[in-house]
């Protein structure tokens, strides 16, 4: 009784098949790059069973997938396509998060579908309008290779600099100063830029060149108006498809941006009525005891760990004709029930209710503002008084403030 292949044999077969595919993909891309006039035709006319080149639909799917990854960092289609080069951090994050999709059929086809669908529809419509039945199958295969090459090669310059930067950083380490001579560095940078420029030019021009040369062969064999018009239509067709492909690849990211969930954010709020009580601190000075019930909403997908001192109580005066003025609290306490906290821990997508209290030193000006507001004088209508809390940490600053009862605030004063 014969047994099936072992696990080791299956792994060997999978790895061998993957390497074989990469070799054929590289050969296909190199052939098209090396022979811009005839490379697409060479790949299109080869018998599929020879396994010389990647099949046309597979080639287009890989190109569409790569292009979709890059353009999703800045999804606004053709008009802003070149601006993507400045979004290297976003592209790096997308590549890290989504590159594994290339190794699953579902993930690959899902990401590549907009490009795949756009090229297929454009080719199907164009071949019915422009070409004879015997030419249509070849035209479709030429489209798959030409636009698969275009979308893949446009991916290469966008990620090459990111890849080189990662490699250099890995070799040198984060704390090693560059030792290469500046002149050599500049020459090397110019060399790399020139190579990438060649790739970009090849990607932008190849569909036009390849399809036009294909039609030129028909015109040379039979000179008539129909063949001349078909040749003239190729640059217009290739340019139009590229514009449509860039917008089609942008659609999934734009849909997610417009209709997806709101981006996660940390929020702060005050619940209940704030308590503010002014008192005479002696020596002709005043202070206010303030107490707020504060809610921290931690919407991001990871726990918030912060210090209690990141919360600051303040009294605020707002006036249309002047900048806001603040009086800040001292001796603050942050409590969770009866427990005073030094460290705040809010689990992901949960809320924490805190009692924040402190003493706010009040200047003569501040106490006079409260008195005018409580007395309802005309001058008291020129400004607003609020009690609030501020969360500030790692560049994030959130303010939340509420009006308080000024009459109650003055109740303890003579």
Coordinates of C-alpha atoms in Angstrom, one line a residue:
X1 CA 0.0 0.0 0.0
X2 CA 1.5 3.3 -1.1
X3 CA 1.5 6.3 1.2
X4 CA 0.9 9.9 0.1
X5 CA 3.6 12.5 0.1
X6 CA 5.1 13.3 3.5
X7 CA 5.0 16.7 5.2
X8 CA 8.6 17.2 4.2
X9 CA 7.8 16.4 0.6
X10 CA 4.9 18.8 0.6
X11 CA 7.0 21.6 2.1
X12 CA 9.7 20.9 -0.5
X13 CA 7.1 21.0 -3.3
X14 CA 5.6 24.3 -2.0
X15 CA 9.0 26.0 -1.7
X16 CA 10.1 24.7 -5.1
X17 CA 6.9 25.9 -6.7
X18 CA 7.2 29.4 -5.1
X19 CA 10.8 29.8 -6.2
X20 CA 9.9 28.6 -9.7
X21 CA 7.1 31.3 -9.8
X22 CA 9.5 34.0 -8.7
X23 CA 12.0 33.0 -11.3
X24 CA 9.3 33.1 -14.1
X25 CA 8.0 36.4 -12.8
X26 CA 11.5 37.9 -12.8
X27 CA 12.1 36.5 -16.3
X28 CA 8.8 38.0 -17.5
X29 CA 9.6 41.4 -16.1
X30 CA 13.2 41.4 -17.4
X31 CA 12.1 40.4 -20.9
X32 CA 9.5 43.3 -21.0
X33 CA 12.0 45.7 -19.6
X34 CA 14.8 44.7 -21.9
X35 CA 12.7 44.6 -25.0
X36 CA 10.2 47.5 -24.7
X37 CA 9.0 47.1 -28.3
X38 CA 8.6 43.4 -28.4
X39 CA 8.9 42.0 -24.9
X40 CA 5.1 42.1 -24.2
X41 CA 4.5 40.2 -27.5
X42 CA 7.2 37.6 -26.6
X43 CA 5.4 36.8 -23.4
X44 CA 1.9 36.9 -24.9
X45 CA 2.6 34.4 -27.8
X46 CA 4.6 31.8 -25.8
X47 CA 2.7 28.5 -25.1
X48 CA 1.4 28.5 -21.6
X49 CA 2.5 24.9 -21.0
X50 CA 6.1 25.9 -21.5
X51 CA 6.2 27.6 -18.1
X52 CA 8.7 30.2 -19.5
X53 CA 6.8 33.2 -18.4
X54 CA 4.1 33.9 -15.8
X55 CA 0.6 33.6 -17.1
X56 CA -0.9 37.0 -18.1
X57 CA -3.7 37.1 -15.5
X58 CA -1.3 36.1 -12.7
X59 CA 1.1 38.8 -13.9
X60 CA -1.6 41.5 -13.9
X61 CA -2.8 40.3 -10.4
X62 CA 0.7 40.7 -8.9
X63 CA 1.1 44.1 -10.5
X64 CA -2.3 45.3 -9.4
X65 CA -1.6 44.1 -5.8
X66 CA 1.7 45.9 -5.6
X67 CA 0.2 49.1 -7.0
X68 CA -2.8 49.0 -4.7
X69 CA -0.5 48.7 -1.6
X70 CA 1.4 51.8 -2.6
X71 CA -1.4 54.0 -3.7
X72 CA -3.6 53.2 -0.6
X73 CA -1.1 55.3 1.4
X74 CA -2.4 58.4 -0.4
X75 CA -5.6 57.4 -2.3
X76 CA -6.3 60.2 -4.6
X77 CA -5.6 58.7 -8.0
X78 CA -3.5 59.9 -10.9
X79 CA -3.4 63.6 -10.0
X80 CA -1.4 63.1 -6.8
X81 CA 0.3 59.8 -7.7
X82 CA 3.8 61.3 -7.6
X83 CA 3.2 62.7 -4.1
X84 CA 3.3 59.2 -2.8
X85 CA 7.1 59.3 -2.7
X86 CA 6.8 61.6 0.4
X87 CA 4.6 59.2 2.3
X88 CA 7.4 56.6 3.0
X89 CA 6.3 56.0 6.6
X90 CA 2.8 55.3 5.6
X91 CA 3.9 53.0 2.8
X92 CA 6.2 51.2 5.2
X93 CA 3.4 50.6 7.6
X94 CA 1.1 49.3 4.8
X95 CA 3.7 47.0 3.4
X96 CA 4.4 45.6 6.9
X97 CA 0.7 45.1 7.6
X98 CA -0.5 43.8 4.3
X99 CA 2.4 42.1 2.5
X100 CA 1.4 38.7 3.8
X101 CA -1.8 39.0 1.7
X102 CA 0.3 38.3 -1.4
X103 CA 0.8 34.7 -0.2
X104 CA -2.9 33.9 -0.1
X105 CA -5.1 33.7 -3.2
X106 CA -8.0 35.5 -1.5
X107 CA -5.9 38.4 -0.2
X108 CA -4.0 38.8 -3.5
X109 CA -7.1 38.9 -5.6
X110 CA -9.0 41.1 -3.2
X111 CA -6.3 43.8 -3.2
X112 CA -5.7 43.5 -7.0
X113 CA -9.3 43.3 -8.0
X114 CA -9.8 47.1 -8.8
X115 CA -6.8 47.1 -11.1
X116 CA -7.6 43.7 -12.5
X117 CA -11.2 44.7 -13.2
X118 CA -10.4 48.0 -14.7
X119 CA -7.8 46.7 -17.2
X120 CA -10.0 43.8 -18.2
X121 CA -13.1 46.0 -18.8
X122 CA -11.1 48.5 -20.8
X123 CA -9.5 45.8 -22.9
X124 CA -12.8 44.1 -23.5
X125 CA -14.5 47.3 -24.7
X126 CA -11.5 48.4 -26.8
X127 CA -11.1 45.1 -28.6
X128 CA -14.8 45.1 -29.6
X129 CA -14.6 48.6 -31.0
X130 CA -11.2 48.7 -32.6
X131 CA -10.1 45.2 -33.6
X132 CA -11.0 42.3 -35.8
X133 CA -12.0 39.0 -34.1
X134 CA -8.7 37.3 -34.9
X135 CA -6.8 40.1 -33.1
X136 CA -8.8 40.4 -30.0
X137 CA -7.4 37.5 -28.0
X138 CA -3.8 38.7 -28.5
X139 CA -4.8 42.3 -27.6
X140 CA -6.2 41.1 -24.3
X141 CA -3.1 39.2 -23.4
X142 CA -0.9 42.2 -24.4
X143 CA -3.0 44.4 -22.0
X144 CA -2.5 42.0 -19.1
X145 CA 1.3 41.9 -19.5
X146 CA 1.7 45.6 -20.4
X147 CA -0.4 47.0 -17.5
X148 CA 0.8 44.3 -15.1
X149 CA 4.3 45.5 -15.9
X150 CA 3.4 49.1 -15.5
X151 CA 1.7 48.7 -12.1
X152 CA 4.4 46.5 -10.7
X153 CA 7.3 48.7 -11.9
X154 CA 5.7 51.8 -10.5
X155 CA 5.8 49.9 -7.2
X156 CA 9.5 49.4 -7.3
X157 CA 10.8 53.0 -7.0
X158 CA 8.3 53.8 -4.3
X159 CA 9.7 51.0 -2.0
X160 CA 13.3 50.8 -3.1
X161 CA 14.4 53.8 -1.0
X162 CA 12.5 52.5 2.0
X163 CA 14.2 49.1 1.6
X164 CA 17.7 50.6 1.2
X165 CA 17.2 52.8 4.2
X166 CA 16.1 49.7 6.3
X167 CA 19.1 47.7 5.1
X168 CA 21.6 50.5 5.8
X169 CA 20.1 51.0 9.3
X170 CA 20.3 47.3 10.0
X171 CA 23.9 47.1 9.0
X172 CA 25.1 50.3 10.8
X173 CA 22.8 50.2 13.8
X174 CA 20.9 53.1 15.2
X175 CA 23.9 54.8 17.0
X176 CA 26.6 54.7 14.3
X177 CA 27.4 57.8 12.4
X178 CA 27.8 57.4 8.6
X179 CA 31.5 57.0 7.6
X180 CA 31.1 57.2 3.8
X181 CA 32.7 60.2 2.1
X182 CA 30.0 62.9 1.3
X183 CA 31.2 63.0 -2.4
X184 CA 30.8 59.3 -2.7
X185 CA 27.5 59.4 -1.0
X186 CA 26.2 62.1 -3.3
X187 CA 27.4 60.2 -6.4
X188 CA 25.8 57.0 -5.1
X189 CA 22.5 58.8 -4.4
X190 CA 22.5 60.3 -7.9
X191 CA 23.2 56.9 -9.4
X192 CA 20.3 55.3 -7.5
X193 CA 18.0 58.2 -8.5
X194 CA 18.9 57.8 -12.2
X195 CA 18.1 54.1 -12.0
X196 CA 14.8 54.7 -10.3
X197 CA 14.0 57.4 -12.9
X198 CA 14.6 54.8 -15.7
X199 CA 12.2 52.4 -13.9
X200 CA 9.5 55.2 -13.7
X201 CA 10.0 56.2 -17.3
X202 CA 9.8 52.5 -18.4
X203 CA 6.6 52.0 -16.4
X204 CA 4.9 55.1 -17.8
X205 CA 5.8 54.6 -21.4
X206 CA 5.8 50.9 -21.9
X207 CA 2.1 50.2 -22.5
X208 CA 2.0 53.0 -25.1
X209 CA 5.2 51.8 -26.8
X210 CA 4.3 48.1 -26.8
X211 CA 0.8 48.4 -28.0
X212 CA 1.7 51.0 -30.6
X213 CA 4.5 48.8 -32.0
X214 CA 2.1 45.9 -32.1
X215 CA -0.3 47.9 -34.3
X216 CA 2.6 49.4 -36.3
X217 CA 3.4 45.8 -37.5
X218 CA -0.2 45.5 -38.9
X219 CA 0.1 48.9 -40.6
X220 CA 3.5 48.0 -42.2
X221 CA 2.0 44.7 -43.5
X222 CA -1.2 46.4 -44.8
X223 CA -1.2 50.1 -45.2
X224 CA -4.8 51.4 -44.9
X225 CA -6.7 54.0 -43.0
X226 CA -8.2 51.5 -40.6
X227 CA -4.8 50.3 -39.4
X228 CA -3.5 53.9 -39.2
X229 CA -6.4 54.9 -37.0
X230 CA -5.9 51.9 -34.7
X231 CA -2.2 52.8 -34.4
X232 CA -3.1 56.4 -33.5
X233 CA -5.6 55.2 -30.9
X234 CA -3.0 53.2 -28.9
X235 CA -1.3 56.1 -27.1
X236 CA -4.7 57.6 -26.2
X237 CA -5.9 54.2 -25.0
X238 CA -2.8 53.4 -22.9
X239 CA -2.8 56.8 -21.3
X240 CA -6.5 56.6 -20.5
X241 CA -6.3 53.1 -19.0
X242 CA -3.4 54.3 -16.7
X243 CA -5.5 57.2 -15.4
X244 CA -8.5 54.9 -14.8
X245 CA -6.3 52.3 -13.1
X246 CA -4.8 54.8 -10.7
X247 CA -8.3 55.9 -9.6
X248 CA -9.7 52.4 -9.5
X249 CA -6.8 51.3 -7.2
X250 CA -7.7 54.3 -4.9
X251 CA -11.4 53.3 -4.5
X252 CA -11.0 50.7 -1.6
X253 CA -8.9 53.1 0.5
X254 CA -11.2 56.0 -0.2
X255 CA -14.3 53.9 0.7
X256 CA -12.6 52.8 3.9
X257 CA -11.7 56.4 4.7
X258 CA -15.1 57.8 4.1
X259 CA -17.4 55.1 5.4
X260 CA -15.2 53.3 7.9
X261 CA -15.2 53.7 11.6
X262 CA -13.9 57.0 13.0
X263 CA -10.3 56.8 13.9
X264 CA -9.7 55.8 17.5
X265 CA -9.0 58.6 19.8
X266 CA -8.6 59.4 23.5
X267 CA -11.4 61.5 24.9
X268 CA -12.0 63.3 28.2
X269 CA -15.2 64.5 29.6
X270 CA -16.7 66.0 32.8
X271 CA -19.8 64.4 34.3
X272 CA -22.1 66.0 37.0
X273 CA -21.8 69.5 38.3
X274 CA -18.4 70.8 39.1
X275 CA -17.8 72.1 42.6
X276 CA -15.9 75.4 43.1
X277 CA -15.7 77.0 46.6
X278 CA -13.6 80.2 47.1
X279 CA -12.2 81.0 50.5
X280 CA -9.9 83.5 52.1
X281 CA -6.4 82.1 52.4
X282 CA -5.2 84.8 54.8
X283 CA -2.8 87.6 54.2
X284 CA -5.2 89.1 51.7
X285 CA -5.0 86.2 49.3
X286 CA -7.7 83.9 48.1
X287 CA -8.0 80.3 46.8
X288 CA -10.6 78.0 45.5
X289 CA -11.2 74.3 46.3
X290 CA -12.3 72.6 43.1
X291 CA -13.6 69.1 42.4
X292 CA -14.6 67.5 39.1
X293 CA -15.8 64.0 38.1
X294 CA -13.7 63.3 35.0
X295 CA -14.2 60.4 32.6
X296 CA -11.3 59.2 30.5
X297 CA -12.5 57.3 27.4
X298 CA -9.6 55.1 26.0
X299 CA -10.8 54.3 22.5
X300 CA -7.4 53.1 21.0
X301 CA -6.7 49.4 20.8
X302 CA -4.1 49.4 23.6
X303 CA -4.2 50.2 27.3
X304 CA -3.5 53.7 28.4
X305 CA -0.9 54.0 31.1
X306 CA -0.3 57.5 32.4
X307 CA 0.6 59.4 35.5
X308 CA -2.0 61.1 37.6
X309 CA -0.1 64.4 37.3
X310 CA -0.9 64.4 33.6
X311 CA -4.3 65.7 34.7
X312 CA -4.3 69.4 35.6
X313 CA -7.2 71.4 37.1
X314 CA -7.6 75.0 36.0
X315 CA -9.9 78.1 36.3
X316 CA -10.3 79.8 32.9
X317 CA -11.5 83.2 31.8
X318 CA -12.5 83.6 28.2
X319 CA -13.1 86.9 26.5
X320 CA -13.6 87.7 22.8
X321 CA -11.1 90.5 22.7
X322 CA -8.3 88.7 24.7
X323 CA -6.4 85.5 25.0
X324 CA -7.8 83.0 27.6
X325 CA -6.3 83.4 31.1
X326 CA -5.7 80.4 33.4
X327 CA -5.2 79.8 37.1
X328 CA -3.8 76.4 37.8
X329 CA -4.4 74.1 40.8
X330 CA -1.8 72.9 43.3
X331 CA -1.9 69.8 45.6
X332 CA -4.0 67.9 43.1
X333 CA -5.5 64.6 44.0
X334 CA -6.9 62.0 41.6
X335 CA -9.1 59.3 43.1
X336 CA -10.9 56.2 42.0
X337 CA -13.5 56.0 44.6
X338 CA -11.7 56.2 47.9
X339 CA -8.3 55.2 46.4
X340 CA -5.9 57.9 45.6
X341 CA -4.1 57.2 42.3
X342 CA -0.5 58.0 41.2
X343 CA -0.8 55.9 38.0
X344 CA -3.7 55.8 35.7
X345 CA -4.4 52.5 33.8
X346 CA -7.3 52.5 31.4
X347 CA -7.8 49.2 29.4
X348 CA -8.3 49.4 25.7
X349 CA -11.8 50.6 24.6
X350 CA -12.9 51.2 28.2
X351 CA -13.5 54.2 30.4
X352 CA -12.3 55.3 33.8
X353 CA -14.3 57.6 36.1
X354 CA -12.0 59.7 38.3
X355 CA -12.5 62.4 41.0
X356 CA -10.0 65.2 40.4
X357 CA -9.6 67.8 43.1
X358 CA -7.2 70.5 44.0
X359 CA -6.6 74.0 45.3
X360 CA -6.4 76.9 42.8
X361 CA -4.7 80.1 44.0
X362 CA -6.8 83.1 43.0
X363 CA -5.4 86.5 42.2
X364 CA -7.3 89.6 43.2
X365 CA -8.3 89.9 39.6
X366 CA -9.7 86.4 39.5
X367 CA -11.8 86.9 42.7
X368 CA -13.0 90.2 41.3
X369 CA -14.1 88.5 38.1
X370 CA -16.1 85.9 40.1
X371 CA -17.7 88.7 42.1
X372 CA -18.8 90.7 39.0
X373 CA -20.2 87.5 37.4
X374 CA -22.2 86.6 40.5
X375 CA -23.5 90.2 40.8
X376 CA -24.7 90.2 37.3
X377 CA -23.0 93.5 36.4
X378 CA -22.7 94.5 32.8
X379 CA -18.9 94.0 33.1
X380 CA -19.6 90.4 34.1
X381 CA -21.2 89.8 30.7
X382 CA -18.0 90.5 28.8
X383 CA -16.3 87.3 29.8
X384 CA -17.0 83.7 30.7
X385 CA -15.6 81.7 33.6
X386 CA -15.0 78.0 33.5
X387 CA -13.6 75.3 35.6
X388 CA -11.8 72.6 33.7
X389 CA -9.3 69.8 33.5
X390 CA -6.4 69.2 31.0
X391 CA -4.8 65.9 30.0
X392 CA -1.4 66.3 28.6
X393 CA 1.1 63.5 27.7
X394 CA 3.4 62.6 24.8
X395 CA 2.3 65.6 22.6
X396 CA -1.4 64.9 23.2
X397 CA -3.3 67.7 24.9
X398 CA -7.1 67.5 25.7
X399 CA -9.1 70.2 27.5
X400 CA -12.6 69.9 28.9
X401 CA -14.2 72.7 30.8
X402 CA -17.7 73.7 32.2
X403 CA -19.3 76.8 33.6
X404 CA -19.7 76.6 37.4
X405 CA -22.1 78.2 39.9
X406 CA -20.4 81.5 40.8
X407 CA -22.9 82.2 43.5
X408 CA -22.0 78.9 45.2
X409 CA -18.3 79.6 44.7
X410 CA -18.7 82.8 46.8
X411 CA -20.9 81.3 49.5
X412 CA -18.0 80.8 51.9
X413 CA -16.7 84.3 51.6
X414 CA -17.9 87.1 53.9

